[in-house]
């Protein structure tokens, strides 16, 4: 036990070289942002703050041992050289002085890792650590086929920082080359960990506009970090121009591998900024990259309200590709007013074309029934409903749809064409009982107003397989004449 304690006290102290920064100013120019809520977060007590140099050294040793042992992954576990593939691991715990950041990104031929314990404040240009809370610790490492560099940072009692550097496992001075290496690596770590996002986006935008921010996002590996930067770019700062919105839409579909992240960013684009044909074409392409049916459906639903006809046509086309029948149903029912409340024939046609792609008979029936009331203001809807109902596999679902047309008085004596279509539709239904129910509802609604309709009704009734159904359907017609 004594030997272990001595080792913990002696080895880390021997590795720390006496390079120190001047004490940081009382009001740093840039404070670290709150870490994104989507990271894994747990709460615990901050490290003890030592009161004397000896106890401080023990605290540093303990902090260093704790951090290294708590890091679940290390570049030692990832081969460099010609290996393919990549791995990203970014995790944060705690808050305030008890914050812990664990960071690892491994790509072909290169692995980067970082551990930061305690609250850290970075310089405005993010090239150096400006402050580290007492008892804190930071370690940055880059390993490739050609080198393995590490810098460890600990706070000193006067507020300055002490640095320990190694190259290929050997202690080395924290000299100009090592400082330059760290100043190049640190911005990458902060960007990937989504730290200082508002300040970074504002700085880049001031320097080179939206293209500068997009270039930084394109260099980022973490899909979550990309999303956070996109959200900051869209939500804050000057209003996006149509040109800027087009640039974002063109890049976001390629950038975000996560359906949820891509969906969230597209939903944030302001409607006023996505009016140009180029932007809308880019959005259509980005929508095609959303693999999750639920995410794509929710995105379409968010973008539909108050959209102009051209945009609605694009969204309906995208809805045809939704893998889930339930998601198609949700989108079409929730946006029925956008497509059917007016008298735009193109929107009506696009709506029912999307409905016809629903594979589930029950889901399609629900969509058609929800569309029925709009037939009071748009006579063409009744014909669209009957025509689309031909894709219903279930006789019961078809009967429910056709009965709804009659019972809700969308079929009227003046819409004989739609009534004839409904009667003829019964001839392709399998169930004699379902067919009879539709015919009897048509009779009860007093729709047998012309000789053409009455003749079609009689032929359909006589074609019923069941003798009892035939009698009931013919009796229903006789009572209305």
CSV table of C-alpha atoms in Angstrom, one decimal:
chain,number,residue,atom,x,y,z
A,1,UNK,CA,0.0,0.0,0.0
A,2,UNK,CA,2.8,2.4,0.9
A,3,UNK,CA,4.6,1.7,-2.4
A,4,UNK,CA,1.4,2.4,-4.3
A,5,UNK,CA,0.9,5.7,-2.5
A,6,UNK,CA,4.5,6.8,-3.2
A,7,UNK,CA,4.1,5.9,-6.8
A,8,UNK,CA,0.9,7.9,-7.2
A,9,UNK,CA,2.6,10.9,-5.7
A,10,UNK,CA,6.0,10.6,-7.4
A,11,UNK,CA,5.5,9.4,-11.0
A,12,UNK,CA,3.0,12.1,-12.2
A,13,UNK,CA,5.1,14.8,-10.5
A,14,UNK,CA,8.2,13.7,-12.2
A,15,UNK,CA,6.5,13.8,-15.6
A,16,UNK,CA,5.3,17.4,-15.1
A,17,UNK,CA,7.9,19.8,-16.5
A,18,UNK,CA,8.2,23.2,-15.0
A,19,UNK,CA,6.8,25.1,-18.0
A,20,UNK,CA,4.0,27.4,-16.8
A,21,UNK,CA,1.7,30.0,-18.4
A,22,UNK,CA,1.2,33.4,-16.8
A,23,UNK,CA,-1.8,33.6,-14.5
A,24,UNK,CA,-5.0,33.9,-16.5
A,25,UNK,CA,-6.9,37.2,-16.3
A,26,UNK,CA,-9.8,37.5,-13.9
A,27,UNK,CA,-12.3,37.9,-16.8
A,28,UNK,CA,-11.5,35.6,-19.7
A,29,UNK,CA,-12.4,36.7,-23.1
A,30,UNK,CA,-14.4,33.5,-23.9
A,31,UNK,CA,-16.2,31.2,-21.6
A,32,UNK,CA,-16.9,27.6,-22.4
A,33,UNK,CA,-20.4,26.9,-23.6
A,34,UNK,CA,-22.8,24.6,-21.8
A,35,UNK,CA,-22.4,21.1,-23.2
A,36,UNK,CA,-25.1,19.8,-25.5
A,37,UNK,CA,-28.0,18.1,-23.7
A,38,UNK,CA,-27.9,15.1,-26.0
A,39,UNK,CA,-24.6,14.0,-24.6
A,40,UNK,CA,-24.7,11.4,-21.8
A,41,UNK,CA,-24.8,13.4,-18.6
A,42,UNK,CA,-24.5,12.3,-15.0
A,43,UNK,CA,-24.0,14.4,-11.9
A,44,UNK,CA,-21.5,14.0,-9.2
A,45,UNK,CA,-19.3,16.0,-6.8
A,46,UNK,CA,-16.4,18.0,-8.0
A,47,UNK,CA,-12.9,17.1,-7.1
A,48,UNK,CA,-11.6,18.2,-3.8
A,49,UNK,CA,-9.6,21.5,-3.9
A,50,UNK,CA,-6.2,21.0,-2.1
A,51,UNK,CA,-5.2,23.6,0.4
A,52,UNK,CA,-1.4,23.1,0.3
A,53,UNK,CA,1.3,22.3,-2.3
A,54,UNK,CA,1.7,18.8,-0.9
A,55,UNK,CA,-2.0,18.1,-0.8
A,56,UNK,CA,-2.3,19.7,-4.2
A,57,UNK,CA,0.3,17.4,-5.7
A,58,UNK,CA,-1.5,14.4,-4.2
A,59,UNK,CA,-4.8,15.8,-5.7
A,60,UNK,CA,-3.2,16.2,-9.1
A,61,UNK,CA,-1.9,12.6,-9.0
A,62,UNK,CA,-5.2,11.3,-7.9
A,63,UNK,CA,-7.0,13.3,-10.6
A,64,UNK,CA,-4.7,12.0,-13.2
A,65,UNK,CA,-5.1,8.4,-12.1
A,66,UNK,CA,-8.8,8.8,-11.9
A,67,UNK,CA,-9.2,10.3,-15.4
A,68,UNK,CA,-6.9,7.8,-17.1
A,69,UNK,CA,-8.7,4.8,-15.5
A,70,UNK,CA,-12.2,6.3,-16.1
A,71,UNK,CA,-11.6,6.7,-19.8
A,72,UNK,CA,-13.3,3.7,-21.5
A,73,UNK,CA,-11.4,4.0,-24.7
A,74,UNK,CA,-7.9,4.9,-25.7
A,75,UNK,CA,-5.9,5.3,-29.0
A,76,UNK,CA,-3.9,2.3,-27.8
A,77,UNK,CA,-6.9,0.2,-28.7
A,78,UNK,CA,-7.1,1.5,-32.3
A,79,UNK,CA,-4.4,0.5,-34.8
A,80,UNK,CA,-3.0,3.2,-37.1
A,81,UNK,CA,-1.3,2.7,-40.5
A,82,UNK,CA,-3.5,1.5,-43.3
A,83,UNK,CA,-6.5,0.4,-41.3
A,84,UNK,CA,-9.9,1.4,-42.6
A,85,UNK,CA,-13.0,2.6,-40.9
A,86,UNK,CA,-13.5,5.1,-38.2
A,87,UNK,CA,-14.7,5.3,-34.6
A,88,UNK,CA,-16.1,8.3,-32.7
A,89,UNK,CA,-16.6,8.4,-28.9
A,90,UNK,CA,-17.5,11.7,-27.2
A,91,UNK,CA,-18.9,11.7,-23.7
A,92,UNK,CA,-19.4,14.3,-20.9
A,93,UNK,CA,-20.3,13.9,-17.3
A,94,UNK,CA,-21.2,16.3,-14.5
A,95,UNK,CA,-21.4,20.1,-14.5
A,96,UNK,CA,-19.4,23.1,-13.2
A,97,UNK,CA,-16.0,22.2,-11.7
A,98,UNK,CA,-17.0,18.5,-11.9
A,99,UNK,CA,-17.2,18.4,-15.7
A,100,UNK,CA,-15.5,15.5,-17.4
A,101,UNK,CA,-15.0,15.3,-21.2
A,102,UNK,CA,-13.9,12.1,-22.8
A,103,UNK,CA,-13.1,12.3,-26.5
A,104,UNK,CA,-11.8,9.8,-29.1
A,105,UNK,CA,-11.9,9.9,-32.8
A,106,UNK,CA,-10.1,7.2,-34.9
A,107,UNK,CA,-9.8,7.4,-38.6
A,108,UNK,CA,-7.6,5.9,-41.3
A,109,UNK,CA,-4.0,6.2,-40.0
A,110,UNK,CA,-4.8,8.6,-37.2
A,111,UNK,CA,-6.3,8.5,-33.7
A,112,UNK,CA,-7.0,11.6,-31.5
A,113,UNK,CA,-8.0,11.4,-27.8
A,114,UNK,CA,-8.6,14.0,-25.1
A,115,UNK,CA,-9.7,14.0,-21.5
A,116,UNK,CA,-10.6,17.2,-19.6
A,117,UNK,CA,-11.6,17.1,-16.0
A,118,UNK,CA,-13.0,20.2,-14.4
A,119,UNK,CA,-14.2,23.4,-15.9
A,120,UNK,CA,-12.0,24.6,-18.7
A,121,UNK,CA,-11.9,28.1,-20.3
A,122,UNK,CA,-10.4,28.4,-23.8
A,123,UNK,CA,-8.8,31.4,-25.6
A,124,UNK,CA,-11.1,33.2,-28.1
A,125,UNK,CA,-9.3,31.6,-31.0
A,126,UNK,CA,-9.5,28.2,-29.3
A,127,UNK,CA,-5.8,27.5,-29.7
A,128,UNK,CA,-5.0,27.2,-26.0
A,129,UNK,CA,-6.4,26.4,-22.6
A,130,UNK,CA,-6.8,29.7,-20.8
A,131,UNK,CA,-8.0,28.4,-17.4
A,132,UNK,CA,-8.6,25.1,-15.7
A,133,UNK,CA,-10.4,24.8,-12.4
A,134,UNK,CA,-8.4,23.8,-9.3
A,135,UNK,CA,-8.0,20.0,-9.1
A,136,UNK,CA,-8.7,19.7,-12.8
A,137,UNK,CA,-6.7,17.9,-15.4
A,138,UNK,CA,-6.4,17.9,-19.3
A,139,UNK,CA,-4.7,15.5,-21.6
A,140,UNK,CA,-4.5,15.7,-25.4
A,141,UNK,CA,-3.0,13.0,-27.6
A,142,UNK,CA,-2.6,12.4,-31.3
A,143,UNK,CA,-1.3,9.0,-32.6
A,144,UNK,CA,-0.4,8.1,-36.2
A,145,UNK,CA,1.9,5.7,-37.9
A,146,UNK,CA,4.7,8.3,-37.7
A,147,UNK,CA,4.4,9.7,-34.2
A,148,UNK,CA,2.6,9.6,-30.8
A,149,UNK,CA,2.3,13.0,-29.1
A,150,UNK,CA,0.8,13.8,-25.8
A,151,UNK,CA,0.4,17.0,-23.7
A,152,UNK,CA,-1.0,16.9,-20.1
A,153,UNK,CA,-2.1,20.1,-18.3
A,154,UNK,CA,-2.7,20.7,-14.6
A,155,UNK,CA,-3.5,24.0,-12.8
A,156,UNK,CA,-1.0,25.5,-10.4
A,157,UNK,CA,-2.0,27.3,-7.2
A,158,UNK,CA,-1.5,30.8,-8.6
A,159,UNK,CA,-3.9,30.2,-11.5
A,160,UNK,CA,-1.3,29.4,-14.1
A,161,UNK,CA,-1.0,26.1,-15.9
A,162,UNK,CA,1.7,23.4,-15.9
A,163,UNK,CA,2.4,21.4,-19.0
A,164,UNK,CA,4.0,17.9,-19.4
A,165,UNK,CA,4.8,16.7,-23.0
A,166,UNK,CA,5.8,13.4,-24.5
A,167,UNK,CA,6.7,12.3,-28.0
A,168,UNK,CA,6.6,8.5,-28.7
A,169,UNK,CA,6.5,7.9,-24.9
A,170,UNK,CA,9.6,10.0,-24.1
A,171,UNK,CA,9.4,13.2,-22.1
A,172,UNK,CA,10.1,16.3,-24.1
A,173,UNK,CA,10.0,20.0,-23.5
A,174,UNK,CA,6.8,21.9,-24.1
A,175,UNK,CA,8.6,24.0,-26.7
A,176,UNK,CA,7.4,25.9,-29.7
A,177,UNK,CA,6.8,22.8,-31.9
A,178,UNK,CA,4.7,21.2,-29.2
A,179,UNK,CA,2.8,24.4,-28.5
A,180,UNK,CA,2.1,24.7,-32.3
A,181,UNK,CA,0.9,21.1,-32.4
A,182,UNK,CA,-1.5,21.6,-29.5
A,183,UNK,CA,-2.8,24.9,-30.9
A,184,UNK,CA,-3.6,23.0,-34.1
A,185,UNK,CA,-5.2,20.0,-32.3
A,186,UNK,CA,-7.3,21.8,-29.7
A,187,UNK,CA,-9.7,23.6,-32.1
A,188,UNK,CA,-10.5,20.2,-33.7
A,189,UNK,CA,-11.3,18.6,-30.3
A,190,UNK,CA,-13.5,21.6,-29.3
A,191,UNK,CA,-15.3,21.5,-32.6
A,192,UNK,CA,-15.9,17.8,-32.5
A,193,UNK,CA,-17.1,18.0,-28.9
A,194,UNK,CA,-19.5,20.8,-29.7
A,195,UNK,CA,-17.9,23.2,-27.2
A,196,UNK,CA,-18.0,27.0,-27.7
A,197,UNK,CA,-20.4,26.5,-30.6
A,198,UNK,CA,-22.1,30.0,-30.6
A,199,UNK,CA,-18.8,31.8,-30.3
A,200,UNK,CA,-17.2,29.7,-33.0
A,201,UNK,CA,-20.1,30.1,-35.5
A,202,UNK,CA,-20.2,33.8,-34.9
A,203,UNK,CA,-16.5,34.1,-35.4
A,204,UNK,CA,-16.4,32.1,-38.6
A,205,UNK,CA,-19.4,33.9,-40.0
A,206,UNK,CA,-17.8,37.2,-39.3
A,207,UNK,CA,-14.6,36.1,-41.0
A,208,UNK,CA,-16.0,34.4,-44.1
A,209,UNK,CA,-19.8,34.3,-44.0
A,210,UNK,CA,-22.0,31.2,-44.2
A,211,UNK,CA,-19.5,29.4,-46.5
A,212,UNK,CA,-16.8,29.6,-43.7
A,213,UNK,CA,-19.1,28.0,-41.2
A,214,UNK,CA,-20.1,25.3,-43.7
A,215,UNK,CA,-16.5,24.5,-44.4
A,216,UNK,CA,-15.8,24.0,-40.7
A,217,UNK,CA,-18.9,21.8,-40.4
A,218,UNK,CA,-17.7,19.7,-43.4
A,219,UNK,CA,-14.4,19.0,-41.5
A,220,UNK,CA,-16.3,17.7,-38.5
A,221,UNK,CA,-16.7,13.9,-38.0
A,222,UNK,CA,-19.4,13.9,-35.3
A,223,UNK,CA,-23.0,14.0,-36.7
A,224,UNK,CA,-24.2,15.4,-33.5
A,225,UNK,CA,-21.7,18.2,-33.5
A,226,UNK,CA,-22.5,19.0,-37.1
A,227,UNK,CA,-26.2,19.3,-36.2
A,228,UNK,CA,-25.4,21.6,-33.3
A,229,UNK,CA,-23.4,23.9,-35.6
A,230,UNK,CA,-26.1,23.9,-38.3
A,231,UNK,CA,-28.7,24.8,-35.7
A,232,UNK,CA,-26.6,27.7,-34.4
A,233,UNK,CA,-26.0,28.9,-37.9
A,234,UNK,CA,-29.8,28.8,-38.8
A,235,UNK,CA,-31.2,30.1,-35.5
A,236,UNK,CA,-28.9,32.9,-34.6
A,237,UNK,CA,-27.1,35.8,-36.3
A,238,UNK,CA,-28.2,37.5,-39.5
A,239,UNK,CA,-31.2,36.1,-41.3
A,240,UNK,CA,-30.3,33.6,-44.0
A,241,UNK,CA,-30.5,34.7,-47.6
A,242,UNK,CA,-31.9,32.4,-50.2
A,243,UNK,CA,-28.4,31.9,-51.5
A,244,UNK,CA,-27.2,30.9,-48.0
A,245,UNK,CA,-30.2,28.6,-47.5
A,246,UNK,CA,-29.4,26.9,-50.8
A,247,UNK,CA,-25.8,26.3,-49.7
A,248,UNK,CA,-27.0,24.8,-46.4
A,249,UNK,CA,-29.6,22.6,-48.1
A,250,UNK,CA,-27.0,21.3,-50.6
A,251,UNK,CA,-24.5,20.4,-48.0
A,252,UNK,CA,-26.6,19.1,-45.1
A,253,UNK,CA,-27.9,16.0,-46.9
A,254,UNK,CA,-24.3,14.9,-47.5
A,255,UNK,CA,-23.0,16.0,-44.1
A,256,UNK,CA,-25.4,14.4,-41.6
A,257,UNK,CA,-25.4,10.6,-41.4
A,258,UNK,CA,-28.1,10.5,-38.7
A,259,UNK,CA,-31.7,10.7,-39.9
A,260,UNK,CA,-32.7,12.4,-36.7
A,261,UNK,CA,-30.0,15.1,-37.0
A,262,UNK,CA,-30.8,15.7,-40.7
A,263,UNK,CA,-34.5,15.8,-40.0
A,264,UNK,CA,-34.0,18.3,-37.2
A,265,UNK,CA,-31.9,20.7,-39.3
A,266,UNK,CA,-34.2,20.6,-42.3
A,267,UNK,CA,-37.2,21.4,-40.1
A,268,UNK,CA,-35.4,24.6,-38.9
A,269,UNK,CA,-34.9,26.1,-42.3
A,270,UNK,CA,-37.1,29.3,-42.5
A,271,UNK,CA,-39.8,29.1,-45.1
A,272,UNK,CA,-38.9,32.5,-46.4
A,273,UNK,CA,-35.4,31.3,-47.2
A,274,UNK,CA,-36.4,28.3,-49.3
A,275,UNK,CA,-38.3,29.8,-52.2
A,276,UNK,CA,-35.8,29.5,-55.0
A,277,UNK,CA,-35.9,26.5,-57.3
A,278,UNK,CA,-32.3,25.6,-56.5
A,279,UNK,CA,-33.0,25.5,-52.7
A,280,UNK,CA,-36.1,23.4,-53.1
A,281,UNK,CA,-34.2,21.0,-55.4
A,282,UNK,CA,-31.5,20.7,-52.7
A,283,UNK,CA,-34.1,20.1,-50.0
A,284,UNK,CA,-35.8,17.4,-52.1
A,285,UNK,CA,-32.4,15.7,-52.4
A,286,UNK,CA,-31.7,16.1,-48.7
A,287,UNK,CA,-35.1,14.5,-47.9
A,288,UNK,CA,-34.1,11.5,-49.9
A,289,UNK,CA,-31.2,11.0,-47.6
A,290,UNK,CA,-33.4,10.6,-44.5
A,291,UNK,CA,-33.5,6.8,-44.0
A,292,UNK,CA,-35.9,6.8,-41.1
A,293,UNK,CA,-39.5,6.7,-42.2
A,294,UNK,CA,-40.7,8.4,-39.0
A,295,UNK,CA,-38.1,11.2,-39.2
A,296,UNK,CA,-38.9,11.9,-42.8
A,297,UNK,CA,-42.6,11.9,-42.1
A,298,UNK,CA,-42.2,14.4,-39.2
A,299,UNK,CA,-40.1,16.6,-41.4
A,300,UNK,CA,-42.7,16.7,-44.2
A,301,UNK,CA,-45.4,17.5,-41.7
A,302,UNK,CA,-43.4,20.4,-40.3
A,303,UNK,CA,-42.7,21.9,-43.7
A,304,UNK,CA,-46.2,21.6,-45.1
A,305,UNK,CA,-48.2,24.2,-43.2
A,306,UNK,CA,-48.3,27.6,-45.0
A,307,UNK,CA,-46.2,26.1,-47.9
A,308,UNK,CA,-47.0,27.3,-51.4
A,309,UNK,CA,-48.4,24.8,-54.0
A,310,UNK,CA,-45.0,24.2,-55.5
A,311,UNK,CA,-43.5,23.2,-52.2
A,312,UNK,CA,-46.5,21.1,-51.4
A,313,UNK,CA,-46.1,19.2,-54.6
A,314,UNK,CA,-42.5,18.4,-53.7
A,315,UNK,CA,-43.5,17.2,-50.2
A,316,UNK,CA,-46.2,15.0,-51.6
A,317,UNK,CA,-43.7,13.4,-54.0
A,318,UNK,CA,-41.3,12.8,-51.1
A,319,UNK,CA,-44.2,11.3,-49.1
A,320,UNK,CA,-44.6,8.6,-51.8
A,321,UNK,CA,-41.2,7.2,-50.8
A,322,UNK,CA,-42.0,6.8,-47.1
A,323,UNK,CA,-41.4,3.1,-46.3
A,324,UNK,CA,-44.0,3.0,-43.5
A,325,UNK,CA,-47.8,2.9,-44.4
A,326,UNK,CA,-48.5,4.4,-41.0
A,327,UNK,CA,-46.1,7.3,-41.6
A,328,UNK,CA,-47.8,8.0,-44.9
A,329,UNK,CA,-51.1,7.9,-43.3
A,330,UNK,CA,-50.0,10.3,-40.6
A,331,UNK,CA,-48.6,12.8,-43.1
A,332,UNK,CA,-51.6,12.7,-45.4
A,333,UNK,CA,-54.2,13.0,-42.7
A,334,UNK,CA,-52.3,15.8,-40.9
A,335,UNK,CA,-51.9,17.8,-44.1
A,336,UNK,CA,-55.2,17.1,-45.8
A,337,UNK,CA,-56.3,20.7,-45.4
A,338,UNK,CA,-53.2,22.0,-47.2
A,339,UNK,CA,-53.9,19.8,-50.2
A,340,UNK,CA,-57.7,19.5,-50.4
A,341,UNK,CA,-59.2,22.6,-48.8
A,342,UNK,CA,-58.8,24.7,-52.0
A,343,UNK,CA,-59.6,23.9,-55.6
A,344,UNK,CA,-56.1,23.3,-56.8
A,345,UNK,CA,-56.4,20.2,-59.1
A,346,UNK,CA,-52.6,19.6,-59.1
A,347,UNK,CA,-52.5,19.4,-55.3
A,348,UNK,CA,-55.6,17.1,-55.2
A,349,UNK,CA,-54.0,14.8,-57.7
A,350,UNK,CA,-50.7,14.7,-55.9
A,351,UNK,CA,-52.4,14.0,-52.6
A,352,UNK,CA,-54.3,10.9,-53.9
A,353,UNK,CA,-51.3,9.7,-55.9
A,354,UNK,CA,-49.4,9.6,-52.6
A,355,UNK,CA,-52.4,7.9,-50.9
A,356,UNK,CA,-52.4,5.2,-53.6
A,357,UNK,CA,-48.9,4.1,-52.6
A,358,UNK,CA,-50.0,3.1,-49.1
A,359,UNK,CA,-49.7,-0.7,-48.8
A,360,UNK,CA,-51.8,-1.2,-45.7
A,361,UNK,CA,-55.5,-1.4,-46.6
A,362,UNK,CA,-56.6,-0.1,-43.2
A,363,UNK,CA,-54.2,2.9,-43.4
A,364,UNK,CA,-55.3,3.8,-46.9
A,365,UNK,CA,-59.0,3.6,-45.9
A,366,UNK,CA,-58.3,6.0,-43.0
A,367,UNK,CA,-56.7,8.5,-45.3
A,368,UNK,CA,-59.6,8.3,-47.8
A,369,UNK,CA,-62.2,8.6,-45.1
A,370,UNK,CA,-60.4,11.7,-43.7
A,371,UNK,CA,-60.5,13.2,-47.2
A,372,UNK,CA,-64.2,12.7,-47.7
A,373,UNK,CA,-65.4,15.9,-45.9
A,374,UNK,CA,-63.3,18.1,-48.3
A,375,UNK,CA,-65.6,16.8,-51.1
A,376,UNK,CA,-68.3,19.3,-50.0
A,377,UNK,CA,-66.1,22.1,-51.4
A,378,UNK,CA,-64.4,20.2,-54.1
A,379,UNK,CA,-66.6,17.9,-56.2
A,380,UNK,CA,-63.6,16.2,-57.8
A,381,UNK,CA,-62.6,14.7,-54.4
A,382,UNK,CA,-65.4,12.1,-54.5
A,383,UNK,CA,-64.2,10.7,-57.8
A,384,UNK,CA,-60.6,10.6,-56.5
A,385,UNK,CA,-61.7,8.7,-53.4
A,386,UNK,CA,-63.6,6.1,-55.4
A,387,UNK,CA,-60.7,5.7,-57.8
A,388,UNK,CA,-58.1,5.4,-55.1
A,389,UNK,CA,-60.3,2.9,-53.2
A,390,UNK,CA,-59.6,0.4,-55.9
A,391,UNK,CA,-56.3,-0.2,-54.2
A,392,UNK,CA,-57.9,-1.4,-51.0
A,393,UNK,CA,-57.4,-5.1,-50.5
A,394,UNK,CA,-60.2,-5.4,-47.9
A,395,UNK,CA,-63.8,-5.4,-49.0
A,396,UNK,CA,-64.7,-4.1,-45.5
A,397,UNK,CA,-62.3,-1.1,-45.9
A,398,UNK,CA,-63.7,-0.4,-49.3
A,399,UNK,CA,-67.3,-0.5,-48.0
A,400,UNK,CA,-66.4,1.9,-45.1
A,401,UNK,CA,-64.9,4.4,-47.6
A,402,UNK,CA,-67.9,4.2,-50.0
A,403,UNK,CA,-70.5,4.3,-47.3
A,404,UNK,CA,-68.7,7.4,-45.8
A,405,UNK,CA,-69.2,9.2,-49.2
A,406,UNK,CA,-72.9,8.5,-49.1
A,407,UNK,CA,-73.6,9.0,-45.4
A,408,UNK,CA,-71.7,12.3,-45.3
A,409,UNK,CA,-73.7,13.6,-48.3
A,410,UNK,CA,-70.6,14.1,-50.5
A,411,UNK,CA,-72.4,12.0,-53.1
A,412,UNK,CA,-75.5,14.0,-54.1
A,413,UNK,CA,-78.2,13.7,-56.7
A,414,UNK,CA,-76.2,16.3,-58.7
A,415,UNK,CA,-73.0,14.2,-58.6
A,416,UNK,CA,-74.3,11.2,-60.6
A,417,UNK,CA,-70.9,10.6,-62.1
A,418,UNK,CA,-69.3,10.0,-58.7
A,419,UNK,CA,-72.4,7.9,-57.6
A,420,UNK,CA,-72.1,5.7,-60.7
A,421,UNK,CA,-68.4,5.2,-60.0
A,422,UNK,CA,-69.2,4.1,-56.4
A,423,UNK,CA,-71.8,1.7,-57.6
A,424,UNK,CA,-69.5,0.2,-60.2
A,425,UNK,CA,-66.8,-0.1,-57.6
A,426,UNK,CA,-68.9,-2.6,-55.7
A,427,UNK,CA,-68.6,-5.0,-58.6
A,428,UNK,CA,-64.9,-5.5,-57.8
A,429,UNK,CA,-65.4,-6.2,-54.0
A,430,UNK,CA,-65.2,-9.7,-52.8
A,431,UNK,CA,-67.8,-9.7,-50.0
A,432,UNK,CA,-71.4,-9.9,-51.0
A,433,UNK,CA,-72.5,-8.4,-47.7
A,434,UNK,CA,-70.1,-5.4,-48.0
A,435,UNK,CA,-71.3,-4.8,-51.5
A,436,UNK,CA,-74.9,-4.9,-50.4
A,437,UNK,CA,-74.3,-2.5,-47.5
A,438,UNK,CA,-72.8,0.1,-49.9
A,439,UNK,CA,-75.7,-0.2,-52.3
A,440,UNK,CA,-78.3,0.1,-49.5
A,441,UNK,CA,-76.6,3.2,-48.2
A,442,UNK,CA,-76.7,4.8,-51.6
A,443,UNK,CA,-80.4,4.1,-51.8
A,444,UNK,CA,-81.0,5.5,-48.3
A,445,UNK,CA,-79.2,8.7,-49.3
A,446,UNK,CA,-81.8,9.2,-52.1
A,447,UNK,CA,-79.1,9.1,-54.8
A,448,UNK,CA,-81.1,7.0,-57.3
A,449,UNK,CA,-82.1,10.2,-59.1
A,450,UNK,CA,-81.5,9.4,-62.7
A,451,UNK,CA,-82.4,6.4,-64.9
A,452,UNK,CA,-78.7,5.8,-65.5
A,453,UNK,CA,-78.0,5.6,-61.8
A,454,UNK,CA,-81.0,3.4,-61.2
A,455,UNK,CA,-80.1,1.0,-64.0
A,456,UNK,CA,-76.5,0.7,-62.7
A,457,UNK,CA,-77.8,0.1,-59.2
A,458,UNK,CA,-80.2,-2.7,-60.3
A,459,UNK,CA,-77.4,-4.4,-62.3
A,460,UNK,CA,-75.1,-4.2,-59.3
A,461,UNK,CA,-77.8,-5.6,-56.9
A,462,UNK,CA,-78.6,-8.5,-59.3
A,463,UNK,CA,-74.9,-9.3,-59.4
A,464,UNK,CA,-74.6,-9.9,-55.7
A,465,UNK,CA,-73.6,-13.5,-55.0
A,466,UNK,CA,-76.0,-13.9,-52.0
A,467,UNK,CA,-79.7,-14.2,-52.7
A,468,UNK,CA,-80.5,-12.5,-49.4
A,469,UNK,CA,-78.2,-9.6,-50.2
A,470,UNK,CA,-79.8,-9.2,-53.6
A,471,UNK,CA,-83.3,-9.1,-52.0
A,472,UNK,CA,-82.2,-6.5,-49.4
A,473,UNK,CA,-80.5,-4.2,-51.9
A,474,UNK,CA,-83.5,-4.3,-54.3
A,475,UNK,CA,-85.9,-3.7,-51.5
A,476,UNK,CA,-83.9,-0.7,-50.3
A,477,UNK,CA,-84.1,0.8,-53.9
A,478,UNK,CA,-87.9,0.0,-54.1
A,479,UNK,CA,-88.6,1.9,-50.9
A,480,UNK,CA,-86.9,5.1,-52.3
A,481,UNK,CA,-88.9,5.1,-55.6
